[in-house]
Short mmCIF file of C-alpha atoms in Angstrom, two decimals:
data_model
loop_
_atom_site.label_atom_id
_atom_site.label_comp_id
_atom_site.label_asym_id
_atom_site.label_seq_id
_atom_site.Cartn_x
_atom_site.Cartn_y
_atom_site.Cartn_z
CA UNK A 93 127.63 54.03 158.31
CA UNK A 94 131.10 55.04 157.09
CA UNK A 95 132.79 57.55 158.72
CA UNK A 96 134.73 58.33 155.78
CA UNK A 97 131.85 59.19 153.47
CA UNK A 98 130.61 63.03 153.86
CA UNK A 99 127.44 63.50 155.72
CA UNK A 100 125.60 64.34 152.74
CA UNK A 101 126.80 61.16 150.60
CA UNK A 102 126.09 58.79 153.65
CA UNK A 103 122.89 56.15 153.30
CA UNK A 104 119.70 57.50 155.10
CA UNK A 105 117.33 54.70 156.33
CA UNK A 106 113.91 55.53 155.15
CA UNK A 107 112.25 54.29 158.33
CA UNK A 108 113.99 57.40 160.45
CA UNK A 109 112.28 59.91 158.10
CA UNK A 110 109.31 62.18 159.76
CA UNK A 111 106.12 60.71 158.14
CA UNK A 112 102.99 63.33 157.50
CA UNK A 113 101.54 62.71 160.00
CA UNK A 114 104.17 63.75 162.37
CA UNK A 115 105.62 66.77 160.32
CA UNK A 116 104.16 70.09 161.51
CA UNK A 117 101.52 71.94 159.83
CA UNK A 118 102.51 74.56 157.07
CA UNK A 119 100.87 77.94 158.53
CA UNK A 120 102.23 80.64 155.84
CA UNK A 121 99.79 81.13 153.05
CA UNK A 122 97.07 79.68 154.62
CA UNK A 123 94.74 82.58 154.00
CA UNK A 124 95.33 81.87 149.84
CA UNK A 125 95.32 78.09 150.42
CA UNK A 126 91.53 78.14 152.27
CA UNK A 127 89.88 81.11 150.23
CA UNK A 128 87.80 80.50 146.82
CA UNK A 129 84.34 79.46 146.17
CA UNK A 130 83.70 75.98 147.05
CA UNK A 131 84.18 73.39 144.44
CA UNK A 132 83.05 70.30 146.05
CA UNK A 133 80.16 70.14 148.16
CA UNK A 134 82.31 67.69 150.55
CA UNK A 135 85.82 67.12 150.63
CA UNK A 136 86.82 64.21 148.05
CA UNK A 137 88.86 62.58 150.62
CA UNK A 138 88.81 61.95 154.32
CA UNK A 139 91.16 61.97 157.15
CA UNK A 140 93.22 58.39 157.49
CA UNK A 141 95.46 58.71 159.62
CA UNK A 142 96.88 54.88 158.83
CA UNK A 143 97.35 56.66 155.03
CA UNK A 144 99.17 59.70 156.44
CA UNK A 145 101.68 57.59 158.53
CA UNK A 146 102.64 56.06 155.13
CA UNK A 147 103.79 59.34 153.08
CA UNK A 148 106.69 61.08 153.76
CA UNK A 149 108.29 64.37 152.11
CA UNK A 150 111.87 64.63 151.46
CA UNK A 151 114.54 66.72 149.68
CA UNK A 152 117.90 65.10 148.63
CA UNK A 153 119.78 62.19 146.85
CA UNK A 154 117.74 59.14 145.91
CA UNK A 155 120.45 57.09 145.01
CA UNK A 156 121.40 57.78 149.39
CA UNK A 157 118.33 55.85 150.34
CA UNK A 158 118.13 52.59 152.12
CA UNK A 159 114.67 51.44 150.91
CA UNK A 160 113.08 48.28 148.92
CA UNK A 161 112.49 50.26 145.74
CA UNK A 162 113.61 53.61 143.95
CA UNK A 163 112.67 55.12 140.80
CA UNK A 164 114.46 56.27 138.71
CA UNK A 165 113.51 58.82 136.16
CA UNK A 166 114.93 58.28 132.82
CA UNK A 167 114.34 57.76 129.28
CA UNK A 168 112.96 55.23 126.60
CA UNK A 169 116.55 54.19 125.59
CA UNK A 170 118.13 54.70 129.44
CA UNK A 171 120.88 56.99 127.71
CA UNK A 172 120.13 60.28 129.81
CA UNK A 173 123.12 62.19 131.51
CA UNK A 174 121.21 64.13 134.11
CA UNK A 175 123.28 64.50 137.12
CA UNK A 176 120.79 62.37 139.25
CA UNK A 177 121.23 59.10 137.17
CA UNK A 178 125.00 59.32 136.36
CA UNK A 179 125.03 59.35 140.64
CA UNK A 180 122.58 56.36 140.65
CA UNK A 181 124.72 54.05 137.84
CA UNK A 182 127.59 55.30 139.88
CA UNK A 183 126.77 53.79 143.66
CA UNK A 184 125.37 50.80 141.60
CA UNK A 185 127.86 49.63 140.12
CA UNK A 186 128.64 48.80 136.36
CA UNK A 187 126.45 46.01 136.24
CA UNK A 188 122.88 47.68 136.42
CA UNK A 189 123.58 49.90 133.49
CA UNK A 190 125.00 46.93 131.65
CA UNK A 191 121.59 45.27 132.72
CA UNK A 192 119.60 47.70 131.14
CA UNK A 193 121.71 47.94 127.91
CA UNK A 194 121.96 44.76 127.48
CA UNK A 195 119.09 42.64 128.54
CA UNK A 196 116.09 45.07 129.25
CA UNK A 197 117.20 47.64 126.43
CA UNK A 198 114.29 49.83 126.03
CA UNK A 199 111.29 50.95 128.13
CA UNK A 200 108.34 52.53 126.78
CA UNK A 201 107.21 55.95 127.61
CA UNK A 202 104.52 55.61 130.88
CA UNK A 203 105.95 52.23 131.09
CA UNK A 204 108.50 50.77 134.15
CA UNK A 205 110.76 47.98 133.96
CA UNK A 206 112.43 46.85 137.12
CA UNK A 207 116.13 45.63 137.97
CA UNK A 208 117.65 44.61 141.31
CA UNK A 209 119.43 47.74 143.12
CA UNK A 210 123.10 46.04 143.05
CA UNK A 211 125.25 48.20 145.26
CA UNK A 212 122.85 50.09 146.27
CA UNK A 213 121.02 50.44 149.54
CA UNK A 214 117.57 49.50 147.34
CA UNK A 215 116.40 46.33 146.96
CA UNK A 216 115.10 47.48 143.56
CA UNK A 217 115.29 50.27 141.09
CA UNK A 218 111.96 51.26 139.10
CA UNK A 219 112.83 52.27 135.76
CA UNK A 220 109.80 54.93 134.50
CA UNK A 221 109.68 56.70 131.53
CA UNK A 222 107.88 59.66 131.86
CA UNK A 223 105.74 61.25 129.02
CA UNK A 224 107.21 64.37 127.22
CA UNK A 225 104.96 67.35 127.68
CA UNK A 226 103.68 69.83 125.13
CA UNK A 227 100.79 71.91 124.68
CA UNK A 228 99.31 70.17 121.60
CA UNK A 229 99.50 66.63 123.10
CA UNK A 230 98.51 67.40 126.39
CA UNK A 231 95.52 65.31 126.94
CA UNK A 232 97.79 62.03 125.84
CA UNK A 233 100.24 62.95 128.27
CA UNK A 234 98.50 63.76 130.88
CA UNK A 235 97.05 59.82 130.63
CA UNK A 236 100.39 58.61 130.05
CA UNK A 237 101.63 60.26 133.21
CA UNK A 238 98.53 58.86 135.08
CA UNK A 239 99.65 55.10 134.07
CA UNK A 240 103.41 56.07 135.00
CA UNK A 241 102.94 56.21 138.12
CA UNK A 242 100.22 53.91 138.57
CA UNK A 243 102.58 51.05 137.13
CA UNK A 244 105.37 52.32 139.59
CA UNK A 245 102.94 51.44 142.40
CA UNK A 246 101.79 48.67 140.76
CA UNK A 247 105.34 46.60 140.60
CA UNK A 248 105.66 47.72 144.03
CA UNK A 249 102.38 44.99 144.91
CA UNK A 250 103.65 42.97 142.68
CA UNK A 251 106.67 42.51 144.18
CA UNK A 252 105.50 43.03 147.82
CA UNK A 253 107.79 45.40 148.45
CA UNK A 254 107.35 47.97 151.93
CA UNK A 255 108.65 51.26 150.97
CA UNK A 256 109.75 53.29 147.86
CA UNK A 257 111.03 56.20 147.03
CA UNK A 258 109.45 58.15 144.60
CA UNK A 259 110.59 60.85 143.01
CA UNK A 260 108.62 63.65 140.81
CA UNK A 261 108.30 61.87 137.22
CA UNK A 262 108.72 64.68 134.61
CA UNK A 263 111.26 64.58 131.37
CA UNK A 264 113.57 67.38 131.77
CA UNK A 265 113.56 68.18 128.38
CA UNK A 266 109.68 68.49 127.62
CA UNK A 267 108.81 69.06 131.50
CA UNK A 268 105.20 68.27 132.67
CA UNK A 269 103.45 71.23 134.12
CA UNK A 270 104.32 71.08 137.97
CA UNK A 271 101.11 71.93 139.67
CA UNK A 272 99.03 69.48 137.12
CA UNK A 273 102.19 66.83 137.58
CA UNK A 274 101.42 67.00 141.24
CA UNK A 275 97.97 66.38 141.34
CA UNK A 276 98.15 63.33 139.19
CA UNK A 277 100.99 62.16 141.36
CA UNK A 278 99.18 62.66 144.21
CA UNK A 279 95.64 61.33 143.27
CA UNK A 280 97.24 58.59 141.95
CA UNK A 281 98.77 57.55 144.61
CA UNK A 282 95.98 58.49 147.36
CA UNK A 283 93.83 56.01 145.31
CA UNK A 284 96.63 53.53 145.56
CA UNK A 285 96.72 53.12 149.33
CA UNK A 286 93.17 53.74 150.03
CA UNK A 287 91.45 51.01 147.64
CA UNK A 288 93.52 48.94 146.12
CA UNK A 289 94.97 45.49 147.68
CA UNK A 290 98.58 46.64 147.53
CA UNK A 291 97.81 49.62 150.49
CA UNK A 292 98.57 46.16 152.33
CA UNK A 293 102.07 45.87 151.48
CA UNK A 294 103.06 49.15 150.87
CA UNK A 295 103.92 50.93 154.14
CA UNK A 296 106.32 53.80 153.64
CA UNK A 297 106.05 55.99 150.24
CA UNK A 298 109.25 59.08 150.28
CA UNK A 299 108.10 61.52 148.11
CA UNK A 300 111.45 62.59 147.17
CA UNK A 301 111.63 66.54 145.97
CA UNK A 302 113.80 69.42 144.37
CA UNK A 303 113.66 72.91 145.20
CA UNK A 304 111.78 73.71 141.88
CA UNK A 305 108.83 71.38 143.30
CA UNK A 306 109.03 71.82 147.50
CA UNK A 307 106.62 74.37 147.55
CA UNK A 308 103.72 72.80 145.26
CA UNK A 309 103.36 69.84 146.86
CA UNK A 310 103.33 71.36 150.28
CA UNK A 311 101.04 72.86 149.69
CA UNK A 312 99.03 70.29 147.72
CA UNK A 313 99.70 67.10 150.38
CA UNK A 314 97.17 68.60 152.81
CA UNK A 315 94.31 68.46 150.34
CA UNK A 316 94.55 64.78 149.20
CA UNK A 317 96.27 63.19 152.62
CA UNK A 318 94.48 65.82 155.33
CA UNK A 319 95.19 65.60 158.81
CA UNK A 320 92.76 68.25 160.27
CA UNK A 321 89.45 69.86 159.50
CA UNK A 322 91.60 72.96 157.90
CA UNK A 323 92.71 70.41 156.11
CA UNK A 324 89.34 69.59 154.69
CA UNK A 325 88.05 73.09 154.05
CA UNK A 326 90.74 73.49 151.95
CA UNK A 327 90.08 71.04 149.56
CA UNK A 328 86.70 71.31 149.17
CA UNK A 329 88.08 74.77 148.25
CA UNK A 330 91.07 73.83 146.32
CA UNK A 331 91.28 70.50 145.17
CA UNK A 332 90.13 70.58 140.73
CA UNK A 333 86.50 69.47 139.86
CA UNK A 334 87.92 66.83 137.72
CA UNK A 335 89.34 64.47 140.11
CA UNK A 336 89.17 61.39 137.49
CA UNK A 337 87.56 58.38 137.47
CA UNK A 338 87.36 55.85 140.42
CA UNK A 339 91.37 54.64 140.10
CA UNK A 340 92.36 58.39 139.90
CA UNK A 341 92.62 58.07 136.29
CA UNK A 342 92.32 60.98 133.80
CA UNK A 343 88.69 61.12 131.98
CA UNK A 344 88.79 62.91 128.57
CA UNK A 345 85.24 63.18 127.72
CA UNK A 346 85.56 63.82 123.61
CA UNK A 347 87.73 60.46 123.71
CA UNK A 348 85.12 58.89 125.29
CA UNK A 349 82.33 60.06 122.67
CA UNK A 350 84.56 59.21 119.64
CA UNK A 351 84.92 55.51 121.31
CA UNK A 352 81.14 54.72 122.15
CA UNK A 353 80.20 56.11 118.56
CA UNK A 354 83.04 53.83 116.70
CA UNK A 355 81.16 50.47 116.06
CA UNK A 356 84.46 48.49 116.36
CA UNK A 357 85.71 50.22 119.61
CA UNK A 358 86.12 46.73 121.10
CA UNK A 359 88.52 46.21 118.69
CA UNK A 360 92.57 46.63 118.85
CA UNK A 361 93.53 49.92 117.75
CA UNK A 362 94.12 49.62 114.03
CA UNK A 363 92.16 46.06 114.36
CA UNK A 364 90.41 45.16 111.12
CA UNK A 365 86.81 43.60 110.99
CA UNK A 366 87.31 39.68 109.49
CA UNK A 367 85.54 39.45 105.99
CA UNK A 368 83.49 36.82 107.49
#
């Protein structure tokens, strides 16, 4: 570590970070957490404790990290100035950003690309474009979030990498809803590790959060990675009837509907039928 960095700019090792399971239990605003009719007759997800030793919660500067991957939040054409990327290009070094200008270019909204870390203490970085958010197109981008994240944990299997940092994907322009941006984050990724073959390499996931989303996901952690039977009551309390479809994923019924009744939904969108 060097001694003439401040203690706030030096790298933190992921692996000396409190996991979950070994951070103590929230007790304030329990009573409003645990209260409601019931919404589930049973809670939607157990206790796994192997799961809860994976997650970790953490407030600071990504770009600090010593992990395999990172993500970082950014744009379609990578040309954002928020404070938190202009610190990542900076510890990286000139390279990645000529990397994405010059070879990877562009990235899709709900898409990731991927680049090496460079100077930083990542292996990788995990370019993800998050979806903007308005009222009128909320149903679109509340599936484009869904696959945002999903791809994020998907390069992570594909890669085998062990740990990544993850920070909350919203555009800070056309901001998703933070409660609603949680729980897709967090189903998403509690399907991830539970049922799907890259739980096997992924061992450490650092939820990394700002003070404008601390408090929500404190208090939504206990309902999708519970640790006690409090824990469970809450969700069955708390946690939204529409949990998605078996991957976590989104389900808009009326989009579903309009597909089954088109005769050529198995086609492309904007496919034609062959004269044939």
């Amino acid at each position: 570590m060097d001694a003439s960095l401040a203690p706030d700019e030096r790298v933190l090792d992921i692996w000396q970070l409190k996991c979950w399971m070994e951070q103590e239990e929230e007790t304030e605003g329990v009573k409003e957490l645990y209260e409601g009719k019931p919404l589930h007759a049973t809670p939607p997800y157990p206790i796994n404790d192997a799961i809860n030793s994976k997650i970790c919660l953490w407030s600071g500067d990504i770009s600090l990290l010593k992990v395999g991957a990172l993500v970082h939040c950014t744009n379609e054409a990578f040309s954002d100035n928020l404070q938190a990327t202009q610190r990542l290009y900076s510890r990286a070094g000139p390279e990645l950003r000529k990397n994405l200008l010059d070879n990877i270019k562009s990235c899709n909204t709900g898409e990731v690309e991927v680049s090496s870390g460079y100077n930083l203490s990542a292996r990788y970085v995990i370019h993800a474009v998050p979806p903007l958010h308005t009222t009128r197109f909320h149903t679109a981008a509340q599936s484009s979030l869904y696959y945002c994240y999903r791809r994020v944990l998907e390069s992570c299997q594909e890669r085998c990498i062990a740990s990544l940092a993850l920070p909350v994907l919203s555009s800070p322009h056309y901001p998703y809803p933070t409660e609603d941006g949680a729980h897709i984050a967090l189903r998403t990724l509690r399907w991830f590790l539970s049922n799907s073959s890259g739980s096997r390499t992924l061992k450490r996931v650092v939820l990394v959060l700002d003070t404008d989303h601390i408090a929500t996901y404190t208090a939504l952690l206990p309902l999708y990675f519970p640790r006690t039977l409090r824990h469970l009551q809450a969700a069955v309390h708390n946690l939204p009837c529409d949990l998605g479809n078996a991957c976590g994923e989104p389900v808009n019924p009326e989009r579903q509907i309009r597909i089954i009744d088109n005769p050529q939904h198995s086609l492309p969108e904007g496919g034609d039928v062959g004269a044939g």
